[in-house]
Every structure is written in structure tokens, then in C-alpha cells.
Coordinates of C-alpha atoms in Angstrom, one line a residue:
Chain A
M1 CA -8.3 29.3 21.4
K2 CA -10.0 30.2 24.7
T3 CA -10.5 26.6 25.6
F4 CA -6.9 25.8 24.8
I5 CA -5.4 28.5 27.1
K6 CA -7.7 27.4 29.9
S7 CA -6.8 23.7 29.6
A8 CA -3.2 24.4 29.1
V9 CA -3.0 26.6 32.2
A10 CA -5.0 24.0 34.1
S11 CA -2.7 21.1 33.1
A12 CA 0.4 23.2 33.8
L13 CA -1.0 24.0 37.3
L14 CA -1.8 20.3 37.9
V15 CA 1.6 19.2 36.9
S16 CA 3.4 21.8 39.1
F17 CA 1.3 20.9 42.1
A18 CA 2.4 17.4 41.6
G19 CA 6.0 18.5 42.1
L20 CA 7.0 17.8 38.5
P21 CA 8.6 20.2 36.1
V22 CA 6.1 22.3 34.2
I23 CA 6.1 21.2 30.5
A24 CA 6.0 23.9 27.9
E25 CA 2.5 24.5 26.5
A26 CA 1.6 23.6 22.9
N27 CA 2.5 26.2 20.3
V28 CA 0.1 25.5 17.4
P29 CA -3.3 26.9 18.2
L30 CA -6.2 24.5 18.8
K31 CA -8.2 24.3 15.6
H32 CA -11.2 22.0 16.2
D33 CA -13.7 21.8 19.0
S34 CA -12.8 18.2 19.6
E35 CA -9.2 19.0 20.6
Y36 CA -7.7 19.1 24.0
V37 CA -4.2 19.4 25.6
I38 CA -2.4 17.1 28.0
D39 CA 1.2 17.8 29.0
G40 CA 1.4 20.4 26.2
K41 CA 0.4 17.8 23.6
I42 CA -2.7 18.1 21.5
Y43 CA -5.1 15.2 21.2
G44 CA -8.7 14.7 19.8
M45 CA -8.3 15.2 16.1
P46 CA -11.6 15.4 14.1
K47 CA -12.8 12.4 12.1
A48 CA -11.0 11.5 8.9
K49 CA -12.8 12.4 5.6
I50 CA -13.0 10.0 2.8
Y51 CA -14.3 11.2 -0.6
R52 CA -13.8 11.0 -4.3
D53 CA -12.4 13.8 -6.4
D54 CA -10.8 14.2 -9.8
Y55 CA -7.4 15.3 -8.4
N56 CA -4.6 14.8 -10.9
G57 CA -2.1 17.3 -9.7
P58 CA 1.3 16.5 -8.3
A59 CA 1.4 13.2 -6.3
V60 CA 3.6 14.6 -3.6
V61 CA 3.0 18.0 -2.1
G62 CA 4.7 19.8 0.9
D63 CA 7.6 22.2 1.2
Y64 CA 9.4 19.9 3.7
V65 CA 9.0 16.7 1.8
T66 CA 12.2 15.3 0.3
M67 CA 13.7 12.1 -1.2
V68 CA 16.0 10.0 1.0
P69 CA 18.8 10.8 2.1
H70 CA 17.8 14.5 2.0
L71 CA 16.2 16.3 4.9
A72 CA 14.5 19.7 4.3
E73 CA 15.7 22.5 6.5
L74 CA 13.1 23.8 8.9
D75 CA 13.4 27.5 7.9
Y76 CA 10.7 28.7 10.2
K77 CA 10.5 29.5 13.9
G78 CA 8.1 27.9 16.3
N79 CA 5.3 25.7 15.0
K80 CA 3.5 25.5 11.7
E81 CA 0.7 23.8 10.0
H82 CA 1.8 21.7 7.0
E83 CA -0.3 20.7 4.1
V84 CA 1.1 17.4 2.9
R85 CA 0.0 15.1 0.2
M86 CA 1.4 11.7 -0.6
D87 CA -0.7 9.8 -3.1
V88 CA -0.5 6.0 -3.2
F89 CA 0.1 4.2 -6.6
S90 CA 2.3 1.6 -8.2
Q91 CA 5.6 2.1 -9.8
K92 CA 8.2 -0.2 -11.3
V93 CA 11.4 0.3 -9.4
E94 CA 14.8 -1.2 -9.6
V95 CA 16.3 -2.4 -6.2
A96 CA 19.4 -4.0 -7.5
P97 CA 21.1 -4.0 -10.9
G98 CA 18.7 -5.8 -13.3
V99 CA 16.2 -6.5 -10.5
S100 CA 13.0 -4.4 -10.8
Y101 CA 9.6 -5.2 -9.5
N102 CA 6.2 -3.5 -9.5
A103 CA 6.2 -1.8 -6.1
W104 CA 3.3 -0.4 -4.2
T105 CA 4.4 3.1 -3.2
F106 CA 3.7 6.3 -1.4
G107 CA 4.7 9.0 -3.9
G108 CA 6.4 6.6 -6.4
S109 CA 9.6 5.6 -4.7
V110 CA 10.8 2.9 -2.2
P111 CA 11.1 4.1 0.5
G112 CA 8.6 6.9 0.2
P113 CA 9.3 10.6 0.7
V114 CA 10.8 12.0 3.9
L115 CA 8.6 14.4 5.8
H116 CA 10.4 16.8 8.1
V117 CA 8.4 18.8 10.8
R118 CA 9.0 20.2 14.2
E119 CA 7.6 18.8 17.5
G120 CA 4.2 20.4 18.0
D121 CA 3.6 21.0 14.2
R122 CA 0.2 20.2 12.8
V123 CA 0.0 18.1 9.6
V124 CA -3.0 18.2 7.4
F125 CA -2.6 15.1 5.3
K126 CA -4.2 14.1 2.1
M127 CA -3.8 10.9 0.1
K128 CA -5.5 9.7 -3.0
N129 CA -5.5 6.1 -4.0
R130 CA -4.3 6.4 -7.6
S131 CA -3.4 2.7 -8.1
T132 CA -5.7 2.6 -11.1
E133 CA -3.6 5.3 -12.9
E134 CA -0.2 5.6 -14.5
V135 CA 1.3 8.3 -12.3
V136 CA 4.6 9.8 -13.7
I137 CA 7.0 11.2 -11.1
T138 CA 10.0 11.8 -13.2
K139 CA 8.9 15.1 -14.7
P140 CA 8.8 18.5 -12.9
F141 CA 5.4 19.4 -11.6
K142 CA 4.3 22.9 -10.5
G143 CA 3.3 22.9 -6.9
A144 CA 5.1 19.6 -6.2
S145 CA 7.4 19.1 -3.2
P146 CA 11.2 19.3 -3.5
Y147 CA 11.0 15.5 -3.6
F148 CA 10.0 15.7 -7.3
D149 CA 13.2 17.5 -8.4
Q150 CA 15.3 15.2 -6.3
I151 CA 13.8 12.1 -8.0
A152 CA 14.3 13.6 -11.4
A153 CA 18.0 14.2 -10.5
N154 CA 18.5 10.6 -9.2
Q155 CA 17.1 7.9 -11.4
L156 CA 18.8 5.0 -9.8
Q157 CA 15.4 3.2 -9.3
K158 CA 14.5 3.8 -13.0
H159 CA 10.9 4.6 -12.1
Q160 CA 8.2 3.6 -14.5
P161 CA 4.4 4.0 -13.9
V162 CA 2.4 0.9 -13.6
V163 CA -1.3 0.2 -12.9
A164 CA -2.0 -2.2 -10.0
P165 CA -5.4 -1.4 -8.5
M166 CA -5.5 -2.2 -4.8
P167 CA -7.0 -0.8 -1.6
H168 CA -4.4 1.0 0.6
S169 CA -4.1 3.0 3.8
M170 CA -1.6 5.3 5.6
D171 CA -0.4 4.7 9.1
F172 CA 1.9 7.4 10.5
H173 CA 3.7 6.2 13.6
S174 CA 4.3 9.9 14.4
G175 CA 0.6 10.5 14.8
T176 CA -1.4 9.8 18.0
V177 CA -4.9 9.1 16.8
A178 CA -7.5 6.4 16.6
A179 CA -6.2 4.1 14.0
N180 CA -9.5 2.6 13.0
D181 CA -10.5 6.1 11.9
K182 CA -7.4 7.9 10.5
W183 CA -5.6 4.8 9.2
A184 CA -8.7 3.6 7.3
T185 CA -8.3 1.7 4.0
I186 CA -9.4 3.5 0.9
A187 CA -10.5 2.0 -2.4
P188 CA -8.9 3.0 -5.7
G189 CA -10.2 6.5 -6.7
E190 CA -10.9 7.6 -3.1
T191 CA -9.0 10.3 -1.1
I192 CA -8.6 10.3 2.6
E193 CA -7.9 13.4 4.6
F194 CA -7.0 13.7 8.2
E195 CA -4.9 15.7 10.7
W196 CA -2.3 14.8 13.3
I197 CA 0.0 16.7 15.6
A198 CA 3.7 15.8 15.8
N199 CA 3.4 15.5 19.6
Y200 CA 6.6 13.6 20.1
A201 CA 10.1 14.3 18.7
G202 CA 11.8 11.5 16.9
T203 CA 12.1 9.6 13.6
Y204 CA 9.1 7.6 12.8
M205 CA 8.0 5.0 10.3
Y206 CA 4.9 5.4 8.2
H207 CA 3.5 2.5 6.2
C208 CA 0.4 1.0 4.7
G209 CA -1.6 -0.9 7.3
T210 CA -4.0 -2.7 5.0
S211 CA -4.1 -6.5 5.3
S212 CA -1.9 -8.3 4.5
V213 CA 0.2 -5.7 6.1
L214 CA 3.3 -7.9 5.5
M215 CA 2.7 -7.9 1.8
H216 CA 1.8 -4.2 1.6
T217 CA 5.0 -3.2 3.5
A218 CA 7.2 -5.7 1.7
M219 CA 5.8 -4.3 -1.6
G220 CA 7.4 -1.0 -0.7
Q221 CA 4.9 1.1 1.3
Y222 CA 6.9 2.8 4.0
G223 CA 9.0 5.8 4.7
A224 CA 10.2 8.2 7.4
V225 CA 8.9 11.2 9.2
V226 CA 11.5 13.2 11.1
V227 CA 10.1 15.2 13.9
S228 CA 12.8 17.6 15.2
P229 CA 12.7 18.4 18.9
K230 CA 11.1 21.7 19.8
E231 CA 14.2 22.8 21.6
G232 CA 16.5 21.0 19.1
Y233 CA 19.3 18.5 19.9
P234 CA 22.1 19.8 22.1
T235 CA 24.6 19.5 19.1
D236 CA 22.5 21.4 16.5
K237 CA 25.1 24.1 16.1
E238 CA 27.9 21.7 15.6
V239 CA 26.3 19.5 13.0
D240 CA 27.7 19.8 9.4
Q241 CA 25.6 17.3 7.6
E242 CA 22.2 15.7 8.3
Y243 CA 21.0 12.7 6.4
V244 CA 18.2 10.1 6.5
I245 CA 18.7 6.4 5.9
V246 CA 15.8 3.9 5.7
Q247 CA 16.7 0.2 5.8
S248 CA 14.3 -2.4 4.5
E249 CA 14.1 -6.0 3.3
M250 CA 12.9 -7.1 -0.2
Y251 CA 11.4 -10.5 -0.8
L252 CA 11.5 -11.1 -4.5
E253 CA 11.7 -14.1 -6.7
Q254 CA 12.2 -14.3 -10.4
M255 CA 9.3 -15.2 -12.7
G256 CA 10.2 -15.2 -16.3
E257 CA 11.9 -11.9 -16.9
D258 CA 10.2 -10.2 -14.0
Y259 CA 10.6 -10.3 -10.2
I260 CA 7.6 -10.7 -8.1
Y261 CA 6.8 -10.7 -4.4
D262 CA 7.5 -14.0 -2.6
H263 CA 5.2 -14.3 0.4
S264 CA 6.7 -17.6 1.6
A265 CA 10.1 -15.9 1.8
A266 CA 8.5 -12.9 3.6
L267 CA 6.9 -15.2 6.2
A268 CA 10.2 -17.0 6.6
R269 CA 12.1 -13.7 7.0
D270 CA 14.4 -14.8 4.2
P271 CA 14.9 -11.6 2.1
S272 CA 16.4 -11.6 -1.4
H273 CA 17.8 -8.1 -0.8
V274 CA 18.3 -5.9 2.2
V275 CA 18.7 -2.3 1.2
F276 CA 19.5 1.2 2.4
N277 CA 17.3 3.8 0.8
G278 CA 15.6 1.3 -1.6
H279 CA 18.5 0.1 -3.7
V280 CA 21.6 -2.0 -3.0
S281 CA 23.6 0.7 -4.7
A282 CA 21.8 3.8 -3.3
L283 CA 24.6 4.8 -1.0
S284 CA 27.5 3.7 -3.2
E285 CA 26.4 5.2 -6.5
N286 CA 25.6 8.4 -4.5
P287 CA 27.6 8.2 -1.3
L288 CA 26.9 10.5 1.6
K289 CA 29.4 13.4 1.6
S290 CA 31.3 15.2 4.3
N291 CA 34.8 16.4 5.3
A292 CA 37.3 15.2 7.8
G293 CA 36.5 16.7 11.2
D294 CA 32.8 17.1 10.4
R295 CA 30.0 16.1 12.7
V296 CA 27.5 14.0 10.7
R297 CA 24.0 13.3 11.9
I298 CA 22.0 10.4 10.5
H299 CA 18.4 9.7 11.2
F300 CA 18.3 6.0 10.7
L301 CA 15.0 4.1 10.5
N302 CA 14.7 0.3 10.2
A303 CA 11.5 -0.1 8.3
G304 CA 11.7 -3.9 8.3
P305 CA 9.1 -5.2 7.6
S306 CA 10.4 -8.0 9.8
G307 CA 14.1 -7.9 10.3
T308 CA 16.5 -6.1 12.7
S309 CA 19.3 -3.8 11.9
S310 CA 22.7 -3.4 13.6
F311 CA 23.8 -0.2 12.1
H312 CA 27.5 0.5 12.1
V313 CA 29.9 3.0 10.4
I314 CA 33.2 1.4 9.8
G315 CA 35.9 3.6 11.2
A316 CA 33.7 5.8 13.4
I317 CA 32.0 5.6 16.7
F318 CA 28.6 7.2 17.4
D319 CA 29.5 9.7 20.1
K320 CA 25.8 10.5 20.6
V321 CA 22.8 8.4 19.9
W322 CA 19.3 9.4 20.6
A323 CA 17.1 6.3 20.7
E324 CA 14.0 6.8 18.5
G325 CA 15.3 10.3 17.9
D326 CA 14.0 11.6 21.2
P327 CA 16.6 13.9 22.7
R328 CA 15.8 12.6 26.2
N329 CA 17.1 9.1 25.2
T330 CA 20.8 9.7 25.0
W331 CA 23.4 7.0 24.6
Y332 CA 27.1 7.6 24.3
G333 CA 30.0 5.9 22.5
M334 CA 28.2 3.2 20.6
Q335 CA 29.8 1.1 17.9
T336 CA 26.5 -0.4 16.7
V337 CA 22.9 0.5 17.1
L338 CA 20.5 -2.4 17.2
L339 CA 17.0 -1.6 15.9
G340 CA 13.9 -3.7 15.7
A341 CA 11.4 -3.4 12.9
S342 CA 10.0 0.2 12.8
S343 CA 12.6 1.4 15.3
S344 CA 14.9 4.4 14.7
A345 CA 17.9 6.2 16.1
T346 CA 19.4 9.6 15.5
V347 CA 23.2 9.0 15.5
E348 CA 26.1 11.4 15.3
F349 CA 29.8 10.8 14.8
I350 CA 32.9 12.8 14.0
V351 CA 34.4 11.9 10.6
P352 CA 38.0 11.3 11.7
E353 CA 40.0 11.6 8.5
E354 CA 39.7 12.1 4.8
G355 CA 38.6 8.8 3.3
V356 CA 35.8 6.4 2.7
Y357 CA 33.6 5.1 5.6
K358 CA 31.4 2.2 4.9
L359 CA 27.9 2.1 6.4
V360 CA 26.7 -1.4 7.1
D361 CA 24.1 -3.5 8.8
H362 CA 26.6 -5.4 11.0
E363 CA 24.3 -8.4 10.7
F364 CA 26.5 -9.6 7.9
A365 CA 23.9 -11.8 6.3
D366 CA 22.0 -8.6 5.6
A367 CA 25.1 -6.6 4.5
E368 CA 25.9 -9.4 2.0
R369 CA 22.4 -9.0 0.6
G370 CA 22.8 -5.3 0.0
A371 CA 22.7 -3.4 3.3
A372 CA 25.8 -1.4 2.8
G373 CA 26.7 2.1 1.7
A374 CA 29.4 4.6 2.0
L375 CA 30.2 8.1 3.3
Y376 CA 32.9 9.8 1.3
A377 CA 35.0 12.3 3.4
G378 CA 37.0 15.1 1.8
P379 CA 39.9 16.9 3.4
R380 CA 39.5 18.9 6.6
K381 CA 38.2 22.4 5.9
K382 CA 38.0 24.0 9.3
Chain B
M1 CA -19.8 -11.8 -49.2
Y2 CA -18.6 -15.1 -48.0
K3 CA -15.9 -13.4 -46.1
W4 CA -18.4 -11.1 -44.4
L5 CA -20.5 -14.1 -43.4
S6 CA -17.6 -15.9 -41.9
V7 CA -16.5 -12.8 -39.9
L8 CA -20.1 -12.4 -38.7
S9 CA -20.4 -16.0 -37.7
M10 CA -17.1 -15.7 -35.8
V11 CA -18.4 -12.7 -33.9
V12 CA -21.6 -14.4 -33.0
A13 CA -19.8 -17.5 -31.9
A14 CA -17.5 -15.4 -29.7
Q15 CA -20.5 -13.9 -28.0
A16 CA -22.4 -17.0 -27.4
A17 CA -21.3 -18.1 -23.9
A18 CA -20.7 -21.7 -23.2
E19 CA -23.0 -23.4 -20.8
P20 CA -22.1 -22.9 -17.2
V21 CA -20.4 -25.8 -15.5
I22 CA -21.8 -27.8 -12.7
I23 CA -19.9 -27.6 -9.5
P24 CA -21.0 -30.8 -7.7
A25 CA -22.2 -30.8 -4.1
G26 CA -19.6 -31.6 -1.4
E27 CA -17.9 -30.4 1.7
Y28 CA -15.3 -27.6 1.8
K29 CA -12.8 -26.5 4.4
P30 CA -12.4 -22.8 4.0
A31 CA -8.8 -21.5 4.1
V32 CA -10.1 -18.7 6.2
L33 CA -12.4 -19.3 9.1
L34 CA -14.8 -16.4 8.9
D35 CA -16.6 -17.8 11.9
E36 CA -14.4 -19.7 14.3
T37 CA -17.2 -22.1 15.1
V38 CA -17.5 -23.3 11.5
E39 CA -14.7 -25.4 10.1
V40 CA -16.5 -27.3 7.4
V41 CA -19.1 -25.8 5.0
V42 CA -21.5 -28.2 3.3
M43 CA -22.1 -27.0 -0.3
P44 CA -25.0 -27.9 -2.5
A45 CA -24.4 -28.3 -6.2
F46 CA -24.6 -25.1 -8.3
K47 CA -23.6 -23.9 -11.7
L48 CA -20.9 -21.3 -12.4
D49 CA -19.8 -19.6 -15.6
A50 CA -16.7 -21.4 -16.9
A51 CA -15.0 -18.2 -17.6
P52 CA -15.3 -14.6 -16.4
V53 CA -17.7 -12.4 -18.4
T54 CA -16.0 -10.9 -21.5
Y55 CA -16.3 -7.4 -22.9
A56 CA -18.3 -8.8 -25.9
Q57 CA -20.8 -10.4 -23.6
Y58 CA -21.1 -7.3 -21.5
L59 CA -21.6 -5.3 -24.7
E60 CA -24.6 -7.5 -25.5
F61 CA -26.0 -6.8 -22.0
V62 CA -25.6 -3.0 -22.2
S63 CA -27.1 -3.0 -25.7
E64 CA -30.3 -4.5 -24.3
N65 CA -30.2 -2.5 -21.0
E66 CA -29.6 1.1 -21.7
K67 CA -29.6 2.1 -18.1
W68 CA -26.4 0.2 -17.6
Q69 CA -24.6 1.9 -20.5
R70 CA -21.6 4.0 -19.7
D71 CA -23.3 7.4 -19.9
N72 CA -26.6 6.3 -18.5
I73 CA -25.7 4.4 -15.3
A74 CA -27.0 6.0 -12.1
A75 CA -24.3 7.8 -10.3
I76 CA -24.9 5.9 -7.1
F77 CA -24.0 2.6 -8.8
H78 CA -20.4 3.4 -9.6
D79 CA -17.4 5.5 -8.6
G80 CA -17.1 7.6 -11.8
N81 CA -15.0 5.2 -13.8
Y82 CA -17.5 2.7 -14.9
L83 CA -16.6 1.4 -18.4
K84 CA -14.2 4.3 -18.6
S85 CA -12.1 2.8 -21.4
W86 CA -15.1 2.4 -23.7
P87 CA -15.2 5.0 -26.6
G88 CA -19.0 5.0 -26.6
N89 CA -22.1 3.5 -24.9
E90 CA -22.1 0.5 -27.3
E91 CA -18.5 0.6 -28.5
L92 CA -15.8 -1.6 -27.0
P93 CA -12.2 -0.4 -26.7
A94 CA -10.4 -1.9 -29.7
G95 CA -9.2 -5.5 -29.3
F96 CA -11.0 -6.1 -26.0
E97 CA -13.8 -8.3 -27.2
S98 CA -12.3 -11.5 -25.7
K99 CA -10.9 -10.1 -22.5
A100 CA -12.5 -10.3 -19.1
V101 CA -14.7 -7.3 -18.7
T102 CA -13.4 -4.9 -15.9
Q103 CA -14.3 -1.4 -14.7
V104 CA -17.6 -2.8 -13.5
S105 CA -19.0 -2.1 -10.1
W106 CA -20.6 -4.7 -7.8
F107 CA -24.0 -3.2 -8.7
A108 CA -23.4 -3.6 -12.4
A109 CA -22.1 -7.2 -12.0
R110 CA -25.2 -8.1 -10.1
A111 CA -27.4 -6.5 -12.7
Y112 CA -25.6 -8.4 -15.5
C113 CA -26.0 -11.8 -13.8
D114 CA -29.7 -11.0 -13.0
A115 CA -30.3 -10.4 -16.7
Q116 CA -28.8 -13.9 -17.4
S117 CA -31.2 -15.4 -14.8
G118 CA -28.3 -15.9 -12.6
R119 CA -26.6 -14.2 -9.7
L120 CA -23.1 -13.4 -8.3
P121 CA -21.6 -16.4 -6.6
T122 CA -21.3 -16.2 -2.8
L123 CA -17.8 -16.1 -1.4
D124 CA -18.2 -19.7 -0.3
E125 CA -19.3 -20.8 -3.7
W126 CA -16.5 -19.1 -5.4
E127 CA -13.8 -20.4 -3.0
Y128 CA -15.4 -23.9 -3.2
A129 CA -15.2 -23.7 -7.0
S130 CA -11.6 -22.6 -6.7
N131 CA -10.7 -25.7 -4.7
Y132 CA -12.5 -27.8 -7.3
Y133 CA -10.6 -26.1 -10.1
L134 CA -7.2 -26.5 -8.3
Q135 CA -7.9 -30.2 -8.0
Q136 CA -9.0 -30.5 -11.7
Q137 CA -5.9 -28.7 -12.8
N138 CA -3.7 -30.6 -10.4
L139 CA -2.1 -27.4 -9.1
S140 CA 0.0 -27.6 -5.9
D141 CA -0.5 -25.1 -3.1
K142 CA 2.8 -23.6 -3.9
E143 CA 1.9 -23.2 -7.6
Y144 CA -1.5 -21.7 -6.7
A145 CA 0.1 -19.2 -4.2
Q146 CA 2.7 -18.2 -6.7
M147 CA 0.1 -17.7 -9.4
L148 CA -2.0 -15.5 -7.1
F149 CA 1.0 -13.4 -5.8
A150 CA 2.3 -13.1 -9.4
R151 CA -1.1 -11.6 -10.4
N152 CA -1.1 -9.3 -7.5
S153 CA 2.4 -8.2 -8.4
N154 CA 1.4 -7.3 -11.9
P155 CA -2.4 -7.5 -12.2
T156 CA -2.6 -5.6 -15.5
A157 CA -0.4 -8.1 -17.3
Y158 CA -3.0 -10.8 -16.4
S159 CA -6.2 -8.8 -17.0
K160 CA -5.1 -8.0 -20.5
Q161 CA -4.9 -11.6 -21.6
D162 CA -7.8 -13.1 -23.6
V163 CA -10.3 -15.6 -22.3
D164 CA -12.0 -18.2 -24.3
A165 CA -15.7 -17.6 -23.7
N166 CA -16.6 -21.0 -25.2
I167 CA -14.5 -23.1 -22.9
E168 CA -16.3 -26.0 -21.5
H169 CA -14.6 -26.5 -18.2
L170 CA -13.9 -24.2 -15.3
E171 CA -11.0 -21.8 -16.2
Y172 CA -9.2 -18.5 -15.4
M173 CA -10.0 -18.6 -11.7
H174 CA -6.7 -17.0 -10.7
N175 CA -4.9 -15.8 -13.7
R176 CA -7.1 -13.1 -15.3
V177 CA -8.9 -10.8 -13.0
N178 CA -10.0 -10.7 -9.4
E179 CA -13.8 -11.4 -9.3
W180 CA -16.7 -9.9 -7.5
V181 CA -18.7 -12.2 -5.2
E182 CA -22.1 -11.4 -3.7
D183 CA -20.9 -11.1 -0.1
Y184 CA -17.5 -9.7 -0.7
Q185 CA -17.4 -7.3 2.2
L186 CA -15.9 -9.4 5.0
L187 CA -17.5 -9.5 8.3
L188 CA -14.9 -11.3 10.4
T189 CA -16.5 -12.6 13.5
N190 CA -15.5 -13.9 16.9
G191 CA -18.5 -15.9 17.9
D192 CA -21.3 -13.3 18.0
N193 CA -18.9 -10.3 17.9
N194 CA -17.3 -8.5 15.1
D195 CA -13.6 -9.0 15.2
L196 CA -11.8 -6.0 16.9
L197 CA -8.6 -6.7 15.1
A198 CA -10.1 -6.7 11.6
G199 CA -9.0 -3.8 9.5
S200 CA -5.6 -2.2 9.7
C201 CA -2.5 -4.3 10.6
G202 CA -4.8 -7.3 11.3
D203 CA -2.9 -10.4 12.1
S204 CA -4.5 -13.0 9.9
A205 CA -3.3 -16.0 11.9
R206 CA -6.5 -16.0 13.9
F207 CA -8.5 -16.8 10.8
M208 CA -6.3 -19.3 9.1
A209 CA -7.3 -23.0 9.0
D210 CA -3.7 -23.8 8.2
F211 CA -0.6 -21.8 7.7
G212 CA 0.5 -22.9 4.2
D213 CA 1.2 -20.6 1.3
A214 CA -2.2 -21.3 -0.3
S215 CA -4.1 -20.1 2.7
Y216 CA -2.2 -16.9 2.9
A217 CA -2.8 -16.3 -0.7
T218 CA -6.5 -16.9 -0.4
F219 CA -6.7 -14.7 2.7
F220 CA -5.0 -11.9 0.7
R221 CA -7.7 -12.2 -1.9
Y222 CA -10.5 -12.0 0.7
Q223 CA -8.9 -9.1 2.4
S224 CA -8.0 -6.9 -0.5
R225 CA -11.4 -7.4 -2.2
S226 CA -13.3 -6.6 1.1
N227 CA -11.8 -3.1 1.1
Y228 CA -13.5 -2.2 -2.2
R229 CA -16.9 -0.3 -2.2
P230 CA -19.8 -1.7 -4.1
Q231 CA -19.3 1.3 -6.4
S232 CA -15.6 0.5 -7.0
T233 CA -14.5 -0.1 -10.6
T234 CA -10.9 -1.0 -11.5
S235 CA -9.2 -2.3 -14.6
T236 CA -8.4 -5.6 -12.8
L237 CA -11.7 -6.5 -11.2
G238 CA -14.3 -8.5 -13.1
F239 CA -16.8 -11.3 -12.4
R240 CA -18.6 -14.4 -13.5
C241 CA -22.2 -15.5 -12.7
A242 CA -23.6 -18.4 -10.7
Y243 CA -26.9 -20.2 -11.2
D244 CA -29.0 -22.4 -9.0
M245 CA -29.6 -26.0 -10.1
E246 CA -33.0 -26.5 -11.6
K247 CA -35.4 -28.0 -9.1

């Protein structure tokens, strides 16, 4: 703590001498001797630990970990240390009516769970490679994150455990660390544990980085971390609903009764399906909900693995768009937001009237392959 | 009595492995250039088991080598799940006699081959044999790639199929289990240096001899296996043994 204050003051002084605005100091205390502060952000995390243990508890742990499109409310002030677990294992999931494949997953769904933290929070992350086990996620589990109940309540993907032993890794784009250490690949049965600080506000992709990274991501290993800004977005008090959408491509081919991954199609960027939240019907079976006159905020991540997304809401205009979810990157009055693979935007719009608003990837070849959903708006209540 | 005898002879027959097959000498162009200065590898002839080692064969090995039995193996030689599905030290899981043995570590696989006066094949030997097999079977690159990705998509469905231990030609290279090789831990090099981009998110194109489906499929096998530890045991990873030609 002593070192932290000293360096924080020193960096603040340096910055003010340079004639730049003083940036607020970090709020979570320094924890390890290796850590240091630059511009209020903490760097220098200790080495990742890799070990074997007999853990067979809930596969997803963390109070602020949810299933898409839900985002947990940050019901605490300032910063916090989060204990988060997302085990990696296989699961048969449906992505379109009658089309299921054996996905490689974080936490059992495609996309994986959403983690919500605040800028400056510390995440202590654990992940066990349980690809040699049948891991059930559709039953309640004591100590599990809210994600578990939400999966149980929404069985669109028809999750079934499958065994598919494979080395995997975890790469959080929201973490600023040495990837060769923290994003290391672990063999089945191993657990990796590391920490990162949510130094930058925004909506970030996480994914498996093990080679072939194209196959690992296309098989379903990705999801979103939402890092809310320390000072919030300027519209926080006006927002009525807040949702998360993750777009991704599927590259599947039929083999007998099953569908398998098609690497040639993945290399050719010729997806069989393009989906919002993991299923062509995810946002039509369960449309987003609001009322006329509401301000809706969507954290939209294009997970790829290789395609772009031109996100559009039919009948609305994004009056505010924060590129990558960083509140300093404000755009106004956008009809469509173009996102490359692993890019995100936090968009807001006013729901003009009661009715149905379609959400599409305006690259219509992708919309035709499934990248479409709906927001259902009830009558005005205010 | 006759019935008993015939059952017994069947069991014995199932356990007697066929002779290993000879893989003739030749040249081979690896799909993956582990060393960018080597494009063609000259291979001497060697012998390779026609099929992966079965549970029944492995049972014979542990019966004769107590220290490789499930409850006796030294902790440093496995990850805690060695032969986990076996009900006892000398008892196979029901119905598994003719399946490729899995849940064996690299250490255990080496010990088995050593006991047969053989060894694990090198990565080059295994891949060279795979090329030989694909030619024998007249499999196209596309068919081969599809077979491999299908197995990776649902490995358990493949590992649970029987193998014929008496088969006389090379078989089951890609449609049963992934197999240990002696030098399975990849050291991707760039001349004399280790490759900086190996590991996470590596772009594989730097290592590909060509960019067809088959090469990507092969590269995926290299990469995923190289991330195992020598202690790793899984339900889809087995092995077969190689033997030098008599001098």
C-alpha cells in the first residue's frame, strides 16, 4: 500500500507538471510486490499458477456473471476484487432448429457467460480444463453464479454434456498482462489461476487462444466482459434497459445426423450460420423487452471469429455510440455501427413507439444466415 | 467344456497382436515445417503396429508389470486419472477389450512399447506412416481433413469403436484415438531460435508447406497434442509402438 501511494502521487505529479489533466488514482489497493501504477492503472500482475486439483464444484462462479443478454447490476460503490471461475469443457448445443454440434465452451454455453465489473476492479480468475468430464450446467448448483439459474430458465441451446478432451486457454482482451504467461494453454485436468485489473472501460471479448485459434473460437470459445466506466456513462440515469449481444459465425457441415466443424469454410469465411447470442432464434424466441419512450443500451460485441458486423436496429437511430464501450469515444446519430472481429460498441437509442424493432447485421448475407433478432416494445409508461 | 475352450481360444486370439507392418524407406514432405530449412525428410524403413494398442493388450502388460498397474503407478508418471475407468488393477472396464487403450500417459505408453522391445514412433515416423496410409487407402486430402475434424468434433464417438488387433495392414490412423509420439512436444524453430509466435494465437501459416485442408488438419493434430503434459491421460489419447528394422 505504501509503495502504491508513493508511485501514485509521483505519477500524478509528473502528469500535472507536463500540463496534462491529473488522472484519478487507482482505487483497488495494490496487492502484490510486483505491481505498479501508471496513469492510475495497475500493471505487473504476479505469475499465473497452473496446478491440478480435484475441483468438481460449480463450473461458473462469480456474483456478476450472467448469461447473455443479461448484465448483472453493479450494486457496490468504488472498486472491488472479484473471484471468478469459468471452467472450460464441451457441451452439445443447438444453434439453429435441428442443428446441434459439440461445442468447446467456457461455462457450457455459446457464447460463454458475461462478466460485469467496474473500471479499476481486480479479477482473480480460475479456470479448470474439464474437457475430460461430463459437466452438467442445467441443474442449480450452490455457490454458482446467476448464470446457472438463467441457463436453467432458458434452454434454447438444449445443453447436453459431452466429453472432448483438448488443451485450452483463456485470453481476456480486458486484461493487460503478458499473454505468454497468463493466457497459457492448460491440459485436461489442469487449473490455471491468474489476476488482471480492469484498467480500461469498455466491452471486451474473451476467447481461447490455443492453436488453431480459428478452430477453438469457431467451436464456441468466446464471450464478453463489460467493464463499466469508473465515472459511468453520461446517460446512466436515463437508461431503462441494458443488454448484451454477442454476434458470431458458425462453420458447420452435416455429417450423418450430426454437425461438425468445417475448417475449409472457416478459412474461406463462409459461415453456415451467423448468430446473435449463440442461436439463430435467441432474440426472437426471447426478444429484448422495453417500452415506448425508453432509452435502451446495448453492449454489442462482434466475436467473429473472422467476419464483420454492421449492427442496425430497424426503426431506431443510435443517438449515442461509444466505440469499444469507452465513454471518451462518443459518436452521435448512427444508423449502423461497423465492427471488425473482436470489436465492440455500446449503443443507445430511444424506442420511438410501441411495436417490434428488428435487430440485424445489415450485411444481409449475415442476416439471412441468422444474424437477426427483435426488441419488443410495450406502450409508453412514463 | 468345448464351449469354454472356444471362448478361451477367442480371448487368446484377440490378445495376440498381429505382426507390426513394415513402413518402407522413402522421402517425406512434412505438412508442417518444424524447421524452415528442412523441406524434405529422408526416412529409413521401420516397423509400426498396424493398430493402436488395445485394452486387452495393455491388460497383459500391466499383469506382467505390477508397477504400471492403476493403483501402483508412481505419481510422477501420470495426472491422477491413469486407467481411471478400470474397476481393478487387472480388470478391464466391461466391453473394452477390443478398443484402443486410453487414459495412458506418455510415460506409460513408452514403458509399454519398451516391454514389447519397441518404442514410441517419432513424430516424423508417425506422420510419414500417415501419408503412406492415406495413399494405401486412396483417401483424398479433403476426405482426410474431414475425418480428422470430425474426430476432433466428437472424439469420444471415435475412441469408443473397436479395433481389430489382428489386422495385417496399417489401420485406424485417424478414426479412433489421437496417438502419443516420442517427441510430441513441439519445438517450433526459426533457424536456431525458438519461434516467438508459437503458443497462443499463433498464426500457423509460417509453418505450412502448403495451404490445403490436409495440412491444416495435420497442423491441428500437432498443435493440440503438443499442449499435453507427459503425465496427461485422456479418454481419447492412445498410442501404437514402432520398431527398428533388424540389422
